[in-house]
């Protein structure tokens, strides 16, 4: 009878330790990837970009970005669009190494599938338009 409060404490302690240990990989992941730790599946890494980063491809991507993406992501791609503060999630900075270290395939997969409030664009934009966007988004990295 006298022991039960102690063992309850021990169990609580062990449980807390267990929770911390299991949460650590998720936290580490968060730091090394996107603001929320949104990671594309491994299979997406190898999806090949079929378009060259030519002037005309980038120009078209820029136009689509202004119409469909800048309202949240900002014209500069830094995550500072007019609606950004109302989304309840930190937006990525497309010029940051955390973002740019991803492959074209991962970026394409994320814009195709979405992750609320980030919309799913595979039914809104054609594959070609999404690749034009990937090529355009890459230009943010170099215009610092
Ligand atoms: C309604 C606001 C909104 C619009 C419109 C929007 N996005 Fe997003 N986007 C987000 C949010 C919020 C995230 C972060 C989601 C997360 O991390 O879970 C995001 C994340 C992303 C990511 C992943 C970033 C990373 O860190 O890996 C890409 C790529 C992306 N958006 C591209 C686009 C493109 C391209 C368009 C236009 C075709 C677009 N987004 C339109 C809100 C938006």
mmCIF file of C-alpha atoms and ligand atoms in Angstrom:
data_model
loop_
_atom_site.group_PDB
_atom_site.id
_atom_site.type_symbol
_atom_site.label_atom_id
_atom_site.label_comp_id
_atom_site.label_asym_id
_atom_site.label_seq_id
_atom_site.Cartn_x
_atom_site.Cartn_y
_atom_site.Cartn_z
ATOM 1 C CA UNK A 1 0.000 0.000 0.000
ATOM 2 C CA UNK A 2 2.772 2.388 0.997
ATOM 3 C CA UNK A 3 4.678 1.693 -2.184
ATOM 4 C CA UNK A 4 2.033 2.358 -4.767
ATOM 5 C CA UNK A 5 2.464 6.175 -5.031
ATOM 6 C CA UNK A 6 6.180 5.640 -5.652
ATOM 7 C CA UNK A 7 5.719 3.057 -8.367
ATOM 8 C CA UNK A 8 3.091 5.225 -9.999
ATOM 9 C CA UNK A 9 5.694 7.977 -10.076
ATOM 10 C CA UNK A 10 8.280 5.635 -11.535
ATOM 11 C CA UNK A 11 5.892 4.592 -14.262
ATOM 12 C CA UNK A 12 5.085 8.218 -15.037
ATOM 13 C CA UNK A 13 8.802 8.970 -15.182
ATOM 14 C CA UNK A 14 9.487 6.099 -17.539
ATOM 15 C CA UNK A 15 6.580 7.111 -19.712
ATOM 16 C CA UNK A 16 7.876 10.678 -19.918
ATOM 17 C CA UNK A 17 11.348 9.411 -20.839
ATOM 18 C CA UNK A 18 9.850 7.150 -23.481
ATOM 19 C CA UNK A 19 7.931 10.078 -24.993
ATOM 20 C CA UNK A 20 11.034 12.259 -25.121
ATOM 21 C CA UNK A 21 13.086 9.531 -26.780
ATOM 22 C CA UNK A 22 10.446 8.783 -29.403
ATOM 23 C CA UNK A 23 9.913 12.486 -30.145
ATOM 24 C CA UNK A 24 13.617 13.221 -30.726
ATOM 25 C CA UNK A 25 13.900 11.892 -34.284
ATOM 26 C CA UNK A 26 10.870 13.957 -35.279
ATOM 27 C CA UNK A 27 12.439 17.083 -33.820
ATOM 28 C CA UNK A 28 15.738 16.455 -35.551
ATOM 29 C CA UNK A 29 13.889 15.920 -38.796
ATOM 30 C CA UNK A 30 12.120 19.233 -38.359
ATOM 31 C CA UNK A 31 15.361 21.112 -38.123
ATOM 32 C CA UNK A 32 16.984 19.609 -41.162
ATOM 33 C CA UNK A 33 14.063 19.863 -43.567
ATOM 34 C CA UNK A 34 11.092 22.199 -43.941
ATOM 35 C CA UNK A 35 9.596 24.464 -41.255
ATOM 36 C CA UNK A 36 7.083 21.732 -40.367
ATOM 37 C CA UNK A 37 9.278 18.792 -41.217
ATOM 38 C CA UNK A 38 7.216 17.941 -44.289
ATOM 39 C CA UNK A 39 9.229 15.298 -46.124
ATOM 40 C CA UNK A 40 8.423 13.902 -49.576
ATOM 41 C CA UNK A 41 8.560 10.089 -49.933
ATOM 42 C CA UNK A 42 11.922 8.606 -50.956
ATOM 43 C CA UNK A 43 10.427 7.518 -54.299
ATOM 44 C CA UNK A 44 9.844 11.205 -55.171
ATOM 45 C CA UNK A 45 13.577 12.027 -54.992
ATOM 46 C CA UNK A 46 14.273 10.351 -58.309
ATOM 47 C CA UNK A 47 11.425 11.804 -60.391
ATOM 48 C CA UNK A 48 13.254 13.420 -63.303
ATOM 49 C CA UNK A 49 12.580 16.980 -64.403
ATOM 50 C CA UNK A 50 11.753 16.712 -68.134
ATOM 51 C CA UNK A 51 12.167 20.439 -68.823
ATOM 52 C CA UNK A 52 15.335 22.497 -69.304
ATOM 53 C CA UNK A 53 15.793 25.615 -67.159
ATOM 54 C CA UNK A 54 15.457 27.744 -70.296
ATOM 55 C CA UNK A 55 14.341 31.368 -70.325
ATOM 56 C CA UNK A 56 10.947 30.534 -71.785
ATOM 57 C CA UNK A 57 10.255 27.745 -69.265
ATOM 58 C CA UNK A 58 11.222 30.029 -66.356
ATOM 59 C CA UNK A 59 9.186 32.903 -67.767
ATOM 60 C CA UNK A 60 6.055 30.751 -67.957
ATOM 61 C CA UNK A 61 6.693 29.401 -64.459
ATOM 62 C CA UNK A 62 7.019 32.939 -63.156
ATOM 63 C CA UNK A 63 3.635 33.878 -64.592
ATOM 64 C CA UNK A 64 1.890 30.850 -63.013
ATOM 65 C CA UNK A 65 3.639 31.535 -59.710
ATOM 66 C CA UNK A 66 2.330 35.109 -59.660
ATOM 67 C CA UNK A 67 -1.223 33.857 -60.290
ATOM 68 C CA UNK A 68 -1.361 30.746 -58.082
ATOM 69 C CA UNK A 69 1.365 30.842 -55.455
ATOM 70 C CA UNK A 70 2.507 34.377 -54.587
ATOM 71 C CA UNK A 71 -0.601 35.117 -52.505
ATOM 72 C CA UNK A 72 0.824 32.772 -49.856
ATOM 73 C CA UNK A 73 4.502 32.311 -50.750
ATOM 74 C CA UNK A 74 5.192 35.971 -51.615
ATOM 75 C CA UNK A 75 6.477 37.383 -54.893
ATOM 76 C CA UNK A 76 10.033 36.834 -53.643
ATOM 77 C CA UNK A 77 9.345 33.240 -52.548
ATOM 78 C CA UNK A 78 10.391 33.982 -48.976
ATOM 79 C CA UNK A 79 7.036 32.980 -47.471
ATOM 80 C CA UNK A 80 5.737 36.519 -47.016
ATOM 81 C CA UNK A 81 2.666 36.685 -49.234
ATOM 82 C CA UNK A 82 -0.355 38.769 -48.157
ATOM 83 C CA UNK A 83 -2.202 35.736 -46.697
ATOM 84 C CA UNK A 84 0.862 34.114 -45.076
ATOM 85 C CA UNK A 85 0.122 35.355 -41.566
ATOM 86 C CA UNK A 86 -3.353 33.766 -41.558
ATOM 87 C CA UNK A 87 -2.355 30.253 -42.587
ATOM 88 C CA UNK A 88 -1.388 28.931 -39.163
ATOM 89 C CA UNK A 89 1.788 27.348 -40.556
ATOM 90 C CA UNK A 90 5.202 28.778 -41.198
ATOM 91 C CA UNK A 91 5.861 29.056 -44.907
ATOM 92 C CA UNK A 92 9.105 27.879 -46.444
ATOM 93 C CA UNK A 93 11.753 30.263 -47.749
ATOM 94 C CA UNK A 94 12.433 29.080 -51.305
ATOM 95 C CA UNK A 95 15.861 30.740 -51.233
ATOM 96 C CA UNK A 96 17.058 28.869 -48.116
ATOM 97 C CA UNK A 97 19.401 25.866 -48.199
ATOM 98 C CA UNK A 98 16.811 23.878 -46.187
ATOM 99 C CA UNK A 99 14.550 24.172 -49.190
ATOM 100 C CA UNK A 100 17.027 24.111 -52.058
ATOM 101 C CA UNK A 101 18.796 20.930 -50.920
ATOM 102 C CA UNK A 102 15.724 18.993 -52.088
ATOM 103 C CA UNK A 103 15.654 17.372 -55.523
ATOM 104 C CA UNK A 104 13.431 18.667 -58.345
ATOM 105 C CA UNK A 105 11.385 15.485 -57.896
ATOM 106 C CA UNK A 106 10.668 16.224 -54.226
ATOM 107 C CA UNK A 107 9.601 19.800 -54.984
ATOM 108 C CA UNK A 108 7.394 18.553 -57.835
ATOM 109 C CA UNK A 109 5.848 15.906 -55.553
ATOM 110 C CA UNK A 110 5.065 18.434 -52.821
ATOM 111 C CA UNK A 111 3.351 20.920 -55.123
ATOM 112 C CA UNK A 112 1.424 18.073 -56.777
ATOM 113 C CA UNK A 113 0.164 16.504 -53.545
ATOM 114 C CA UNK A 114 -0.057 19.454 -51.158
ATOM 115 C CA UNK A 115 -0.278 19.410 -47.361
ATOM 116 C CA UNK A 116 -3.055 21.660 -46.023
ATOM 117 C CA UNK A 117 -3.185 24.617 -46.182
ATOM 118 C CA UNK A 118 -0.767 24.098 -49.089
ATOM 119 C CA UNK A 119 -3.179 23.126 -51.912
ATOM 120 C CA UNK A 120 -2.966 19.990 -54.079
ATOM 121 C CA UNK A 121 -2.060 21.176 -57.552
ATOM 122 C CA UNK A 122 -2.109 17.948 -59.556
ATOM 123 C CA UNK A 123 -5.714 18.514 -60.611
ATOM 124 C CA UNK A 124 -5.359 22.282 -61.011
ATOM 125 C CA UNK A 125 -2.163 22.509 -63.056
ATOM 126 C CA UNK A 126 -0.820 20.230 -65.808
ATOM 127 C CA UNK A 127 2.393 18.283 -65.268
ATOM 128 C CA UNK A 128 4.175 20.648 -67.642
ATOM 129 C CA UNK A 129 3.007 23.694 -65.667
ATOM 130 C CA UNK A 130 4.225 22.121 -62.409
ATOM 131 C CA UNK A 131 7.673 21.473 -63.906
ATOM 132 C CA UNK A 132 7.758 25.057 -65.209
ATOM 133 C CA UNK A 133 7.125 26.101 -61.598
ATOM 134 C CA UNK A 134 9.917 23.872 -60.277
ATOM 135 C CA UNK A 135 12.350 25.549 -62.694
ATOM 136 C CA UNK A 136 11.117 29.000 -61.732
ATOM 137 C CA UNK A 137 11.275 28.313 -57.968
ATOM 138 C CA UNK A 138 14.928 27.267 -58.393
ATOM 139 C CA UNK A 139 15.736 30.849 -59.501
ATOM 140 C CA UNK A 140 14.983 32.175 -55.988
ATOM 141 C CA UNK A 141 18.097 30.439 -54.694
ATOM 142 C CA UNK A 142 20.480 32.481 -56.800
ATOM 143 C CA UNK A 143 18.944 35.964 -56.577
ATOM 144 C CA UNK A 144 19.929 36.648 -52.979
HETATM 145 C C1 LIG B 1 -3.073 28.883 -49.553
HETATM 146 C C2 LIG B 1 -1.673 29.217 -49.469
HETATM 147 C C3 LIG B 1 -0.730 28.539 -50.447
HETATM 148 C C4 LIG B 1 -0.770 28.582 -51.819
HETATM 149 C C5 LIG B 1 -1.777 29.262 -52.721
HETATM 150 C C6 LIG B 1 0.390 27.819 -52.259
HETATM 151 N N1 LIG B 1 1.083 27.333 -51.197
HETATM 152 FE FE1 LIG B 1 2.767 26.194 -51.260
HETATM 153 N N2 LIG B 1 2.757 26.026 -49.254
HETATM 154 C C7 LIG B 1 1.850 26.631 -48.411
HETATM 155 C C8 LIG B 1 2.156 26.242 -47.040
HETATM 156 C C9 LIG B 1 1.409 26.686 -45.799
HETATM 157 C C10 LIG B 1 3.261 25.371 -47.106
HETATM 158 C C11 LIG B 1 3.946 24.647 -45.938
HETATM 159 C C12 LIG B 1 3.241 23.323 -45.803
HETATM 160 C C13 LIG B 1 3.866 22.399 -44.778
HETATM 161 O O1 LIG B 1 5.067 22.537 -44.512
HETATM 162 O O2 LIG B 1 3.160 21.517 -44.278
HETATM 163 C C14 LIG B 1 3.612 25.262 -48.509
HETATM 164 C C15 LIG B 1 4.655 24.482 -48.983
HETATM 165 C C16 LIG B 1 5.048 24.416 -50.307
HETATM 166 C C17 LIG B 1 6.158 23.644 -50.807
HETATM 167 C C18 LIG B 1 7.069 22.761 -49.977
HETATM 168 C C19 LIG B 1 8.116 23.622 -49.331
HETATM 169 C C20 LIG B 1 9.207 22.888 -48.577
HETATM 170 O O3 LIG B 1 9.665 23.486 -47.586
HETATM 171 O O4 LIG B 1 9.619 21.809 -48.973
HETATM 172 C C21 LIG B 1 6.248 23.880 -52.143
HETATM 173 C C22 LIG B 1 7.268 23.319 -53.116
HETATM 174 C C23 LIG B 1 5.171 24.769 -52.487
HETATM 175 N N3 LIG B 1 4.457 25.084 -51.345
HETATM 176 C C24 LIG B 1 4.927 25.245 -53.762
HETATM 177 C C25 LIG B 1 3.808 25.976 -54.105
HETATM 178 C C26 LIG B 1 3.509 26.359 -55.454
HETATM 179 C C27 LIG B 1 4.380 26.084 -56.654
HETATM 180 C C28 LIG B 1 2.308 27.019 -55.419
HETATM 181 C C29 LIG B 1 1.525 27.572 -56.582
HETATM 182 C C30 LIG B 1 1.252 26.675 -57.690
HETATM 183 C C31 LIG B 1 1.894 27.066 -54.029
HETATM 184 N N4 LIG B 1 2.831 26.422 -53.262
HETATM 185 C C32 LIG B 1 0.727 27.663 -53.588
HETATM 186 C C33 LIG B 1 0.825 27.468 -48.775
HETATM 187 C C34 LIG B 1 0.443 27.752 -50.068
#
